[in-house]
Coordinates of C-alpha atoms in Angstrom, one line a residue:
Chain A
M7 CA 0.0 0.0 0.0
N8 CA 1.6 3.3 -0.9
A9 CA 1.7 6.2 1.5
V10 CA -0.7 8.5 -0.5
F11 CA -3.3 5.7 -0.7
K12 CA -2.9 5.0 3.0
I13 CA -3.5 8.6 3.9
T14 CA -6.5 8.8 1.6
L15 CA -7.9 5.7 3.1
S16 CA -7.5 6.9 6.7
I17 CA -9.1 10.2 5.8
L18 CA -12.0 8.3 4.3
I19 CA -12.4 6.2 7.4
L20 CA -12.0 9.1 9.7
G21 CA -14.4 11.1 7.7
W22 CA -17.0 8.4 8.0
A23 CA -16.4 7.9 11.7
S24 CA -16.6 11.6 12.5
G25 CA -19.4 12.3 10.0
F26 CA -17.4 15.1 8.4
G27 CA -16.7 13.6 5.1
S28 CA -19.2 14.4 2.4
F29 CA -19.0 12.1 -0.7
S30 CA -22.2 13.4 -2.2
K31 CA -23.5 16.4 -4.0
P32 CA -24.3 19.2 -1.6
S33 CA -28.0 19.7 -1.3
S34 CA -29.5 23.1 -1.8
G35 CA -32.3 25.2 -0.4
G36 CA -32.4 23.2 2.8
V37 CA -33.8 20.2 1.0
F38 CA -31.8 17.0 0.8
T39 CA -31.4 15.2 -2.5
S40 CA -32.3 11.6 -2.5
D41 CA -28.7 10.5 -3.0
T42 CA -27.3 12.5 -0.2
I43 CA -24.9 10.4 1.9
F44 CA -24.8 11.7 5.5
N45 CA -22.1 9.5 7.0
F46 CA -24.0 9.1 10.2
G47 CA -23.4 6.1 12.4
R48 CA -20.4 3.8 12.1
L49 CA -19.3 1.0 9.9
A50 CA -20.3 -2.4 11.3
T51 CA -17.5 -4.8 12.2
P52 CA -17.9 -8.5 11.6
A53 CA -18.4 -8.9 15.4
D54 CA -21.3 -6.4 15.3
I55 CA -23.0 -8.6 12.8
Q56 CA -22.1 -11.9 14.2
R57 CA -23.6 -11.3 17.6
W58 CA -27.1 -11.0 16.2
D59 CA -27.1 -12.7 12.8
I60 CA -29.0 -15.8 13.8
D61 CA -31.6 -16.1 11.1
I62 CA -32.0 -19.2 8.9
R63 CA -33.4 -19.4 5.4
P64 CA -35.3 -22.3 3.9
D65 CA -32.2 -23.0 1.7
G66 CA -30.2 -23.6 4.9
K67 CA -28.3 -20.3 4.8
G68 CA -27.4 -19.4 8.4
L69 CA -27.5 -22.9 9.8
P70 CA -24.7 -23.5 12.3
K71 CA -22.3 -26.4 12.6
G72 CA -23.4 -29.3 14.8
S73 CA -26.1 -32.0 14.6
G74 CA -28.8 -33.7 16.6
T75 CA -31.2 -36.6 16.8
A76 CA -34.7 -37.2 18.1
Q77 CA -33.3 -39.6 20.7
K78 CA -31.3 -36.8 22.3
G79 CA -34.0 -34.3 21.7
K80 CA -36.6 -36.4 23.7
S81 CA -34.9 -35.9 27.0
I82 CA -34.2 -32.2 26.4
F83 CA -37.8 -31.7 25.5
A84 CA -39.0 -33.5 28.7
Q85 CA -36.7 -31.3 30.7
K86 CA -37.1 -27.9 29.1
C87 CA -40.3 -27.9 27.0
A88 CA -42.8 -30.4 28.3
A89 CA -44.1 -28.2 31.1
C90 CA -45.7 -25.9 28.6
H91 CA -46.2 -28.1 25.5
G92 CA -47.0 -31.5 27.1
V93 CA -44.8 -34.6 27.2
T94 CA -45.6 -35.5 23.6
G95 CA -46.0 -31.9 22.4
V96 CA -49.7 -32.3 22.2
E97 CA -51.1 -31.8 25.7
G98 CA -50.3 -28.1 26.2
P99 CA -51.1 -25.9 28.0
N100 CA -49.3 -23.8 25.4
D101 CA -49.2 -24.3 21.6
R102 CA -49.7 -27.8 20.3
L103 CA -46.5 -28.8 18.5
V104 CA -47.3 -32.2 17.2
S105 CA -50.1 -33.1 14.7
T106 CA -50.1 -35.6 12.0
D107 CA -53.3 -34.8 10.1
S108 CA -55.2 -31.7 9.3
S109 CA -58.1 -32.5 11.6
Q110 CA -55.9 -31.9 14.7
G111 CA -55.4 -28.2 14.7
K112 CA -52.4 -26.3 13.4
A113 CA -49.0 -27.7 14.3
I114 CA -45.6 -28.3 12.8
G115 CA -46.6 -31.5 11.0
N116 CA -49.7 -30.2 9.3
Y117 CA -49.2 -26.5 9.0
W118 CA -45.5 -25.5 8.8
P119 CA -44.1 -25.3 5.3
Y120 CA -40.3 -25.3 6.0
A121 CA -38.3 -27.4 8.6
T122 CA -35.7 -24.7 8.9
T123 CA -38.3 -22.5 10.6
V124 CA -38.5 -24.9 13.5
F125 CA -34.8 -24.6 14.1
D126 CA -34.8 -20.8 13.7
Y127 CA -37.8 -20.3 16.0
I128 CA -36.7 -22.6 18.8
R129 CA -33.3 -21.1 18.9
R130 CA -34.4 -17.5 19.0
A131 CA -37.6 -17.7 21.1
M132 CA -37.7 -20.9 23.2
P133 CA -38.0 -21.9 26.0
F134 CA -40.4 -19.0 26.4
N135 CA -39.3 -18.3 29.9
Q136 CA -35.5 -18.6 29.1
P137 CA -35.2 -17.6 25.4
G138 CA -31.8 -17.8 23.7
T139 CA -30.3 -20.3 26.2
L140 CA -30.2 -23.5 24.1
T141 CA -27.0 -24.7 22.4
D142 CA -27.0 -25.3 18.6
E143 CA -26.7 -29.1 19.3
E144 CA -29.7 -28.9 21.6
V145 CA -31.7 -27.1 19.0
Y146 CA -30.8 -29.6 16.3
S147 CA -31.9 -32.4 18.6
L148 CA -35.2 -30.7 19.6
T149 CA -35.9 -30.0 15.9
A150 CA -35.3 -33.7 15.2
F151 CA -37.5 -34.8 18.1
L152 CA -40.4 -32.6 16.9
L153 CA -40.1 -33.5 13.2
E154 CA -40.0 -37.2 14.1
A155 CA -43.0 -36.9 16.4
N156 CA -44.8 -35.1 13.6
R157 CA -43.8 -38.1 11.3
V158 CA -42.0 -35.8 8.9
I159 CA -38.6 -37.5 9.2
K160 CA -37.8 -41.2 9.6
P161 CA -36.8 -42.4 13.1
G162 CA -33.1 -42.1 13.6
T163 CA -32.5 -39.3 11.1
E164 CA -29.6 -37.1 12.0
L165 CA -30.2 -33.4 11.4
N166 CA -27.4 -31.0 10.5
A167 CA -26.9 -28.0 8.2
Q168 CA -27.1 -30.3 5.1
T169 CA -30.0 -32.6 6.1
L170 CA -32.4 -30.1 7.7
P171 CA -33.0 -27.9 4.6
A172 CA -33.7 -31.1 2.6
V173 CA -36.6 -32.1 4.8
Q174 CA -39.9 -31.9 2.9
M175 CA -42.8 -30.6 4.9
P176 CA -46.2 -31.9 4.1
A177 CA -47.9 -28.5 4.4
L178 CA -45.8 -26.8 1.8
K179 CA -48.0 -27.8 -1.1
R180 CA -51.0 -26.0 0.6
Y181 CA -49.3 -22.6 0.6
I182 CA -50.5 -20.1 -1.9
L183 CA -49.2 -16.5 -2.2
D184 CA -51.6 -13.7 -1.5
D185 CA -52.2 -12.1 -4.9
R186 CA -55.1 -9.8 -3.9
R187 CA -54.4 -6.2 -5.0
G188 CA -57.6 -4.5 -4.1
G189 CA -60.5 -4.0 -6.5
P190 CA -64.1 -5.3 -6.1
I191 CA -63.4 -9.0 -5.6
I192 CA -63.9 -10.6 -2.1
R193 CA -61.5 -13.4 -1.4
Chain B
M2 CA -69.4 7.2 52.9
K3 CA -71.5 4.1 52.4
V4 CA -72.2 2.3 49.2
I5 CA -75.1 -0.1 49.2
P6 CA -74.3 -3.1 47.1
G7 CA -76.3 -3.2 43.9
E8 CA -77.1 0.4 44.1
K9 CA -75.4 2.9 41.8
P10 CA -73.5 5.4 43.8
T11 CA -73.7 9.0 42.7
L12 CA -70.7 11.1 42.0
L13 CA -71.1 13.2 45.1
Q14 CA -72.3 10.6 47.6
T15 CA -69.8 12.0 50.0
K16 CA -69.7 15.1 52.0
V17 CA -66.4 16.7 52.2
S18 CA -65.6 18.1 55.6
R19 CA -65.1 21.8 55.9
R20 CA -61.6 21.2 57.3
K21 CA -60.6 19.2 54.3
L22 CA -61.8 21.9 52.0
L23 CA -59.8 24.4 53.9
G24 CA -56.8 22.1 53.5
G25 CA -56.3 23.6 50.1
A26 CA -57.0 22.6 46.5
A27 CA -54.0 20.3 46.2
A28 CA -55.2 18.0 48.9
A29 CA -57.1 15.2 47.3
A30 CA -60.3 13.6 48.6
V31 CA -61.4 10.3 47.3
V32 CA -64.9 10.0 45.9
L33 CA -66.7 7.4 43.9
A34 CA -66.8 8.3 40.2
E35 CA -69.2 6.3 38.3
A36 CA -68.0 4.8 35.0
P37 CA -70.8 4.1 32.6
F38 CA -71.9 0.5 32.7
A39 CA -68.9 -0.5 34.8
S40 CA -68.9 -1.1 38.5
A41 CA -68.2 1.9 40.5
V42 CA -64.5 2.8 40.6
Q43 CA -62.6 4.7 43.1
A44 CA -60.9 7.8 41.7
A45 CA -59.0 10.6 43.3
V46 CA -60.8 13.8 42.6
T47 CA -59.4 17.0 43.8
Q48 CA -61.5 19.1 46.1
A49 CA -61.9 21.8 43.5
E50 CA -64.2 19.5 41.7
L51 CA -66.3 18.8 44.7
T52 CA -67.6 22.2 45.2
D53 CA -68.3 25.3 43.1
P54 CA -65.1 25.6 41.1
T55 CA -65.4 29.3 40.9
K56 CA -65.2 29.7 44.6
I57 CA -61.8 28.1 45.2
P58 CA -58.4 28.5 43.5
G59 CA -57.7 25.5 41.2
V60 CA -54.7 23.2 41.0
P61 CA -51.5 25.0 39.9
P62 CA -49.7 24.1 36.7
G63 CA -47.9 20.8 36.7
Q64 CA -45.2 19.0 34.9
V65 CA -47.4 16.6 33.0
G66 CA -51.1 16.8 32.2
T67 CA -53.6 14.4 33.7
R68 CA -56.8 12.9 32.4
S69 CA -59.9 14.1 34.3
A70 CA -60.7 11.7 37.2
F71 CA -64.2 11.6 35.7
E72 CA -62.9 9.9 32.5
K73 CA -62.1 6.3 32.7
L74 CA -60.2 5.4 29.6
V75 CA -58.5 2.0 29.6
K76 CA -57.1 -0.5 27.3
K77 CA -58.4 -4.1 27.7
P78 CA -55.4 -6.4 28.3
S79 CA -55.1 -10.1 27.8
D80 CA -51.9 -12.2 28.2
I81 CA -50.8 -11.3 24.7
S82 CA -52.5 -8.0 23.7
S83 CA -54.3 -5.0 24.9
R84 CA -57.1 -3.3 23.0
T85 CA -57.8 0.4 22.3
P86 CA -61.2 1.7 23.7
L87 CA -62.5 2.8 20.2
Q88 CA -66.0 3.6 21.6
D89 CA -64.5 6.1 24.1
L90 CA -62.4 8.1 21.6
F91 CA -63.1 11.1 19.4
G92 CA -61.5 12.1 16.1
T93 CA -58.9 9.8 14.7
I94 CA -55.7 10.1 16.7
T95 CA -55.3 7.5 19.4
P96 CA -53.8 8.9 22.7
S97 CA -50.4 7.2 22.8
D98 CA -51.1 5.5 26.2
L99 CA -54.2 3.9 24.6
H100 CA -52.6 2.6 21.5
F101 CA -53.2 -1.1 21.2
E102 CA -50.5 -3.5 22.1
R103 CA -49.6 -6.9 20.8
N104 CA -46.3 -8.5 21.7
H105 CA -45.0 -12.0 21.6
N106 CA -43.0 -12.2 24.9
G107 CA -43.5 -8.9 26.8
V108 CA -42.2 -5.4 26.5
P109 CA -38.4 -5.2 26.8
A110 CA -36.7 -2.5 28.9
I111 CA -34.2 -0.8 26.6
D112 CA -31.6 1.9 27.4
P113 CA -31.5 4.0 24.2
A114 CA -27.8 4.8 24.9
K115 CA -27.0 1.1 24.6
H116 CA -29.3 0.2 21.8
E117 CA -28.0 -0.3 18.3
L118 CA -29.4 -1.0 14.9
V119 CA -27.3 -3.1 12.5
I120 CA -27.9 -3.0 8.8
H121 CA -26.1 -5.7 6.8
G122 CA -26.5 -8.4 4.2
M123 CA -26.6 -7.5 0.5
V124 CA -25.3 -4.0 1.0
E125 CA -22.1 -2.2 0.0
K126 CA -21.3 -1.2 3.6
S127 CA -22.9 -2.5 6.8
L128 CA -23.8 0.2 9.3
V129 CA -24.5 0.5 13.0
L130 CA -26.9 3.3 13.9
T131 CA -28.0 4.5 17.3
L132 CA -31.1 6.5 18.2
A133 CA -29.0 9.7 18.1
D134 CA -27.8 8.8 14.6
L135 CA -31.3 8.2 13.4
K136 CA -32.5 11.5 14.7
R137 CA -29.8 13.3 12.6
F138 CA -31.3 12.2 9.3
P139 CA -34.0 14.2 7.5
S140 CA -37.2 13.4 9.4
V141 CA -40.7 12.7 8.2
S142 CA -44.0 12.7 10.1
R143 CA -47.0 10.8 8.9
I144 CA -50.4 10.0 10.2
C145 CA -51.2 6.4 9.8
F146 CA -53.2 3.6 11.3
L147 CA -51.6 0.5 12.6
E148 CA -53.7 -2.7 12.8
C149 CA -53.1 -6.2 13.9
S150 CA -54.3 -8.6 11.3
G151 CA -55.8 -10.8 14.0
N152 CA -58.3 -8.0 14.8
F153 CA -61.7 -9.8 14.7
R154 CA -63.9 -11.0 17.5
S155 CA -67.5 -12.3 17.6
G156 CA -69.6 -14.6 19.6
S157 CA -71.6 -12.5 22.0
E158 CA -74.0 -9.6 21.6
K159 CA -72.3 -7.8 24.5
L160 CA -69.0 -7.0 22.6
S161 CA -67.9 -3.4 22.3
P162 CA -65.9 -1.9 19.4
Q163 CA -62.9 -2.3 21.7
D164 CA -63.6 -6.1 22.0
I165 CA -64.4 -6.6 18.3
C166 CA -61.7 -4.5 16.7
G167 CA -59.6 -2.7 19.3
L168 CA -56.4 -3.9 17.8
T169 CA -56.2 -0.8 15.5
S170 CA -55.0 2.6 16.5
Q171 CA -53.7 5.7 14.8
S172 CA -50.8 8.0 15.5
E173 CA -48.6 10.6 13.9
W174 CA -45.4 8.8 13.5
T175 CA -42.0 10.6 13.1
G176 CA -38.8 9.1 12.0
V177 CA -36.6 8.6 9.0
M178 CA -37.6 7.0 5.7
L179 CA -36.1 3.6 5.3
S180 CA -35.2 4.5 1.7
T181 CA -32.8 7.2 3.2
I182 CA -31.1 4.5 5.2
F183 CA -31.0 2.1 2.2
R184 CA -29.1 4.8 0.3
Q185 CA -26.6 5.1 3.1
V186 CA -25.7 1.4 3.0
G187 CA -25.9 1.0 -0.8
V188 CA -28.4 -1.8 -1.4
N189 CA -27.2 -4.5 -3.8
P190 CA -29.7 -4.3 -6.8
K191 CA -30.1 -8.1 -6.5
A192 CA -31.6 -7.8 -3.0
T193 CA -35.4 -8.5 -3.1
W194 CA -36.3 -8.9 0.6
F195 CA -35.1 -7.6 3.9
L196 CA -35.5 -9.2 7.3
A197 CA -36.4 -7.0 10.3
E198 CA -35.6 -8.2 13.8
G199 CA -36.7 -7.0 17.2
S200 CA -34.8 -6.8 20.4
D201 CA -37.5 -8.4 22.6
A202 CA -37.6 -11.8 24.2
A203 CA -39.4 -13.2 21.1
V204 CA -36.6 -11.7 18.9
M205 CA -39.4 -11.1 16.5
T206 CA -38.6 -11.4 12.8
R207 CA -40.4 -10.8 9.6
S208 CA -39.4 -10.8 5.9
I209 CA -40.5 -7.7 4.0
P210 CA -40.3 -7.1 0.2
I211 CA -37.6 -4.7 -0.6
Q212 CA -40.0 -2.5 -2.6
K213 CA -41.8 -1.6 0.6
G214 CA -38.6 -0.4 1.9
W215 CA -38.1 1.9 -1.0
D216 CA -41.8 3.0 -1.2
D217 CA -42.9 4.2 2.2
A218 CA -41.4 2.2 5.1
M219 CA -40.0 4.2 8.0
I220 CA -37.9 3.8 11.1
V221 CA -39.9 5.8 13.7
Y222 CA -38.7 7.0 17.0
A223 CA -41.7 9.3 17.9
Q224 CA -45.4 9.0 18.2
N225 CA -47.8 11.9 18.6
G226 CA -45.0 14.4 19.3
E227 CA -43.0 12.5 21.9
A228 CA -40.7 9.5 21.9
I229 CA -42.6 6.3 21.1
R230 CA -43.7 4.3 24.1
P231 CA -41.9 1.1 25.3
E232 CA -45.1 -0.8 24.3
Q233 CA -44.7 0.6 20.8
G234 CA -41.1 -0.3 20.3
Y235 CA -39.0 2.3 22.2
P236 CA -36.4 3.5 21.2
F237 CA -37.5 2.9 17.6
R238 CA -39.4 0.6 15.4
L239 CA -40.0 -0.2 11.8
F240 CA -43.2 1.3 10.5
L241 CA -44.9 -0.1 7.3
P242 CA -47.9 2.0 6.4
G243 CA -51.0 -0.2 5.5
Y244 CA -49.3 -3.5 6.3
E245 CA -50.4 -5.9 9.0
G246 CA -49.1 -4.6 12.4
N247 CA -46.8 -7.6 13.2
M248 CA -44.5 -6.6 10.3
S249 CA -43.7 -3.2 11.8
I250 CA -41.1 -4.8 14.0
K251 CA -40.8 -3.0 17.4
W252 CA -37.5 -2.5 19.3
L253 CA -35.7 -2.8 16.0
R254 CA -32.2 -4.1 16.3
R255 CA -31.3 -5.6 12.9
I256 CA -32.1 -5.3 9.2
E257 CA -30.6 -7.8 6.8
L258 CA -30.9 -7.4 3.0
S259 CA -31.4 -10.7 1.2
D260 CA -32.4 -12.2 -2.1
A261 CA -35.0 -14.5 -0.6
P262 CA -37.6 -14.4 2.2
Y263 CA -36.8 -16.2 5.4
M264 CA -40.2 -17.9 6.1
T265 CA -40.0 -17.1 9.8
R266 CA -42.5 -18.6 12.2
E267 CA -44.5 -15.4 12.2
E268 CA -45.1 -15.6 8.4
T269 CA -45.9 -19.3 8.3
S270 CA -47.3 -20.8 11.5
K271 CA -48.9 -17.5 12.3
Y272 CA -50.2 -14.6 10.3
T273 CA -51.3 -16.9 7.4
E274 CA -54.9 -17.7 6.6
P275 CA -56.4 -21.1 5.9
V276 CA -58.6 -20.4 2.8
K277 CA -60.8 -22.5 0.5
D278 CA -59.8 -26.0 -0.7
G279 CA -57.4 -26.6 2.2
K280 CA -55.1 -23.9 1.0
I281 CA -53.1 -21.6 3.3
R282 CA -52.6 -18.0 2.1
Y283 CA -49.3 -16.4 3.0
F284 CA -47.7 -13.0 2.7
S285 CA -51.0 -11.3 3.0
F286 CA -49.5 -8.0 3.9
D287 CA -52.1 -5.4 3.1
I288 CA -54.8 -4.6 5.6
D289 CA -58.2 -4.9 3.9
A290 CA -60.6 -1.9 4.0
R291 CA -62.7 -1.9 7.1
S292 CA -65.1 0.4 9.0
I293 CA -66.9 0.2 12.3
I294 CA -69.5 2.3 13.9
T295 CA -68.2 3.4 17.3
F296 CA -71.3 5.2 18.3
P297 CA -73.9 4.1 18.9
A298 CA -72.4 0.7 19.8
Y299 CA -72.4 -1.6 22.8
P300 CA -72.3 -0.6 25.7
A301 CA -74.0 2.7 24.8
Q302 CA -77.6 3.4 25.8
V303 CA -79.5 5.6 23.4
Q304 CA -82.7 7.5 23.2
K305 CA -85.0 7.9 20.2
G306 CA -84.7 11.1 18.2
W307 CA -81.6 12.5 16.6
I308 CA -78.5 10.3 16.7
E309 CA -75.2 11.1 15.1
I310 CA -73.9 7.8 13.9
R311 CA -70.1 8.0 14.1
G312 CA -67.2 5.7 13.4
I313 CA -63.9 5.2 11.6
A314 CA -62.9 3.6 8.3
W315 CA -59.6 2.7 6.8
S316 CA -57.7 0.7 4.2
G317 CA -54.2 -0.6 3.9
R318 CA -54.3 -0.1 0.2
G319 CA -54.9 3.6 0.1
K320 CA -57.5 6.2 0.9
V321 CA -61.1 5.7 2.0
Q322 CA -63.3 6.7 -0.9
Q323 CA -66.7 6.3 0.6
V324 CA -68.5 5.1 3.7
E325 CA -72.2 4.2 3.6
I326 CA -74.6 3.7 6.4
S327 CA -77.6 1.4 6.5
T328 CA -80.2 1.9 9.2
D329 CA -82.3 -1.1 8.0
A330 CA -79.9 -4.0 8.5
G331 CA -78.2 -3.7 5.1
K332 CA -81.3 -3.4 2.9
S333 CA -80.6 0.2 1.8
W334 CA -77.5 2.4 2.0
N335 CA -76.8 6.1 2.2
P336 CA -73.4 7.9 2.1
A337 CA -72.0 9.1 5.3
Q338 CA -69.9 12.3 5.6
L339 CA -66.2 11.9 5.8
S340 CA -64.4 14.0 8.3
G341 CA -61.4 15.3 6.4
P342 CA -58.6 15.3 5.7
V343 CA -58.9 11.9 4.1
L344 CA -55.4 10.5 4.4
D345 CA -53.7 7.6 2.7
K346 CA -53.7 4.4 4.9
A347 CA -55.2 6.3 7.8
H348 CA -58.3 6.0 10.0
T349 CA -60.9 8.4 8.5
G350 CA -63.8 9.6 10.6
F351 CA -67.3 9.4 9.3
R352 CA -70.7 10.6 10.6
Y353 CA -74.3 10.3 9.6
L354 CA -77.1 12.2 11.2
W355 CA -80.2 10.0 11.7
Q356 CA -83.5 10.2 13.4
W357 CA -84.4 7.0 15.2
D358 CA -88.1 6.3 15.7
G359 CA -87.4 4.0 18.7
R360 CA -88.3 0.8 16.9
E361 CA -85.9 -2.1 16.9
T362 CA -83.5 -1.9 13.9
E363 CA -80.0 -2.6 12.9
I364 CA -77.4 -0.1 11.8
Q365 CA -74.3 -0.9 9.8
S366 CA -71.4 0.8 8.0
R367 CA -69.4 -0.2 5.0
V368 CA -66.4 1.3 3.4
T369 CA -65.2 1.4 -0.2
D370 CA -61.5 2.2 -0.7
E371 CA -59.8 3.9 -3.7
T372 CA -59.1 0.6 -5.3
G373 CA -62.8 -0.1 -5.6
Y374 CA -62.8 -2.7 -2.8
Q375 CA -66.0 -2.8 -0.8
Q376 CA -66.1 -4.1 2.8
P377 CA -68.0 -7.4 2.6
T378 CA -70.8 -8.7 4.8
Y379 CA -69.9 -11.5 7.2
K380 CA -71.8 -14.0 5.1
A381 CA -70.1 -13.1 1.9
L382 CA -66.6 -13.1 3.5
A383 CA -67.1 -16.4 5.4
A384 CA -68.4 -18.0 2.1
A385 CA -65.5 -16.6 0.1
R386 CA -62.9 -17.7 2.6
G387 CA -64.5 -20.9 3.7
S388 CA -63.8 -19.8 7.3
K389 CA -65.6 -18.0 10.1
G390 CA -62.7 -15.8 11.2
G391 CA -58.9 -15.8 11.3
Y392 CA -56.4 -13.2 10.1
H393 CA -57.5 -10.4 7.9
F394 CA -61.2 -10.8 8.7
N395 CA -62.9 -7.5 8.1
P396 CA -66.7 -8.0 7.7
I397 CA -69.3 -5.3 8.1
T398 CA -70.3 -4.9 11.8
G399 CA -74.0 -4.5 12.7
W400 CA -75.5 -3.0 15.8
V401 CA -79.0 -3.8 16.9
L402 CA -80.9 -0.9 18.6
K403 CA -83.4 -2.3 21.0
P404 CA -86.6 -0.3 21.9
D405 CA -85.3 0.1 25.4
G406 CA -82.2 1.9 24.1
R407 CA -79.7 -0.9 24.5
V408 CA -77.3 -1.4 21.6
L409 CA -76.1 -4.9 21.0
L410 CA -73.7 -6.5 18.5
R411 CA -75.3 -8.6 15.8
N412 CA -73.3 -11.7 15.3
G413 CA -73.0 -13.6 12.0

């Protein structure tokens, strides 16, 4: 890196950090133009992003390392989840998690279109009274336990970043995009 | 002071002793203020209100205003939500402390000095913004409704507008346009969605089409002239005009630009509608046009003669074009007057002056929005959906006026 470039770079970074630098057209008449760059805030570091970037997409993007099985999940569920969802995920008192046909109310087996959502939601929001306390391994195992109980995966299936996005959910075929855009039709 | 059970206490059932009166206006005496159709409630009423107010100096100016002790305005909370008392309000702005609430694991306590928003993903440069940073950007204020898409109740004739549809409220929101922020980070043209995430115990997430971000989405930090309330997402929240409330992520901590939606729990397991033929409709973002008569409505008691029928109408797809009133259970319809200004994606007041002859009848309102969509009857909507409720259920509401002056909800 040559010296001039180094200096230019540090001015740019400093400029950003202090909010002085203006890389955009000056706006006139007290009105900002739509492409004004204000240089407010600070650039995010990888650590800034990593601490919160926990989302998982249906294609598996975001899934962490690790794996789990229903067998391990069963005992974790009994310990950390059963009090609110019932020993088999059916009894409640809170949301029913297991249902294998559409006559049994909305649950993972008959209503959820993607298996990755189970992992994402449990990891971010459960257990309800202690959210965010489960390890990735525990979440894989709980996901496996619930998918197996819903008869979505074969007994003994190991879930990991490769196998989880490949799980086909029975309800996916029922999903239709809302295409209403106003107008006189009632749907 | 004695209150006989079963007997309605009057406001001044108590005699205030001369000594107390001499104690000065600031000293408070407790009397029973009667809330209409509620059991008697104890409220602190200053002495000035207990006597001829022109004969005693009033309460000096204070740091914050107070609601009259004679007014009993309350939300109706459940474990997961709290409803706006639509029947007790006037005009179209909801007092901030009466704005409805729906949260998925409580209201978090957030120190604005420690709270940060991270914007990353398909952008040229990822940014961290604080509340102070957001306030430096050009600001925009806009009056809009916010409604939960699960805003429908039925099943009893003794339901008030608050019970039936109290999960809608309106405020003037102030903040920065999300498009302004998008320009700061330099959105990759291939990005088609963004994820918004909250800093609550549910770590609430929703996927939002990028176009909404460019069109009219905002990050708001103020509501009706002051900082938004903790229940509304303090220190700031996403605000998506016209979209179902759940998407306007409160306590916003992260925005991630992406080329695919995330299919979070809140856009699959919840906030989707089972419709005909066993199908499940998803990504139903727009709030369908709806109206409701808020007076006369249960629990009001009316008398024959002139009645100004009043209510609110709104649409997530644009402006209210027309509101019609029926005073014969939907057989004939007449236009109501709209109380301007009629704003885009905003609660719009309507009124209709009517002379009631005292015979039993049913009054209804129905809205048409600028797309030509007309609010359906319950029967038409239930038939079209193949369901009797659920998300985005916006049927016409009917109120039955009984000869004795009671006003009851008509169900079905």
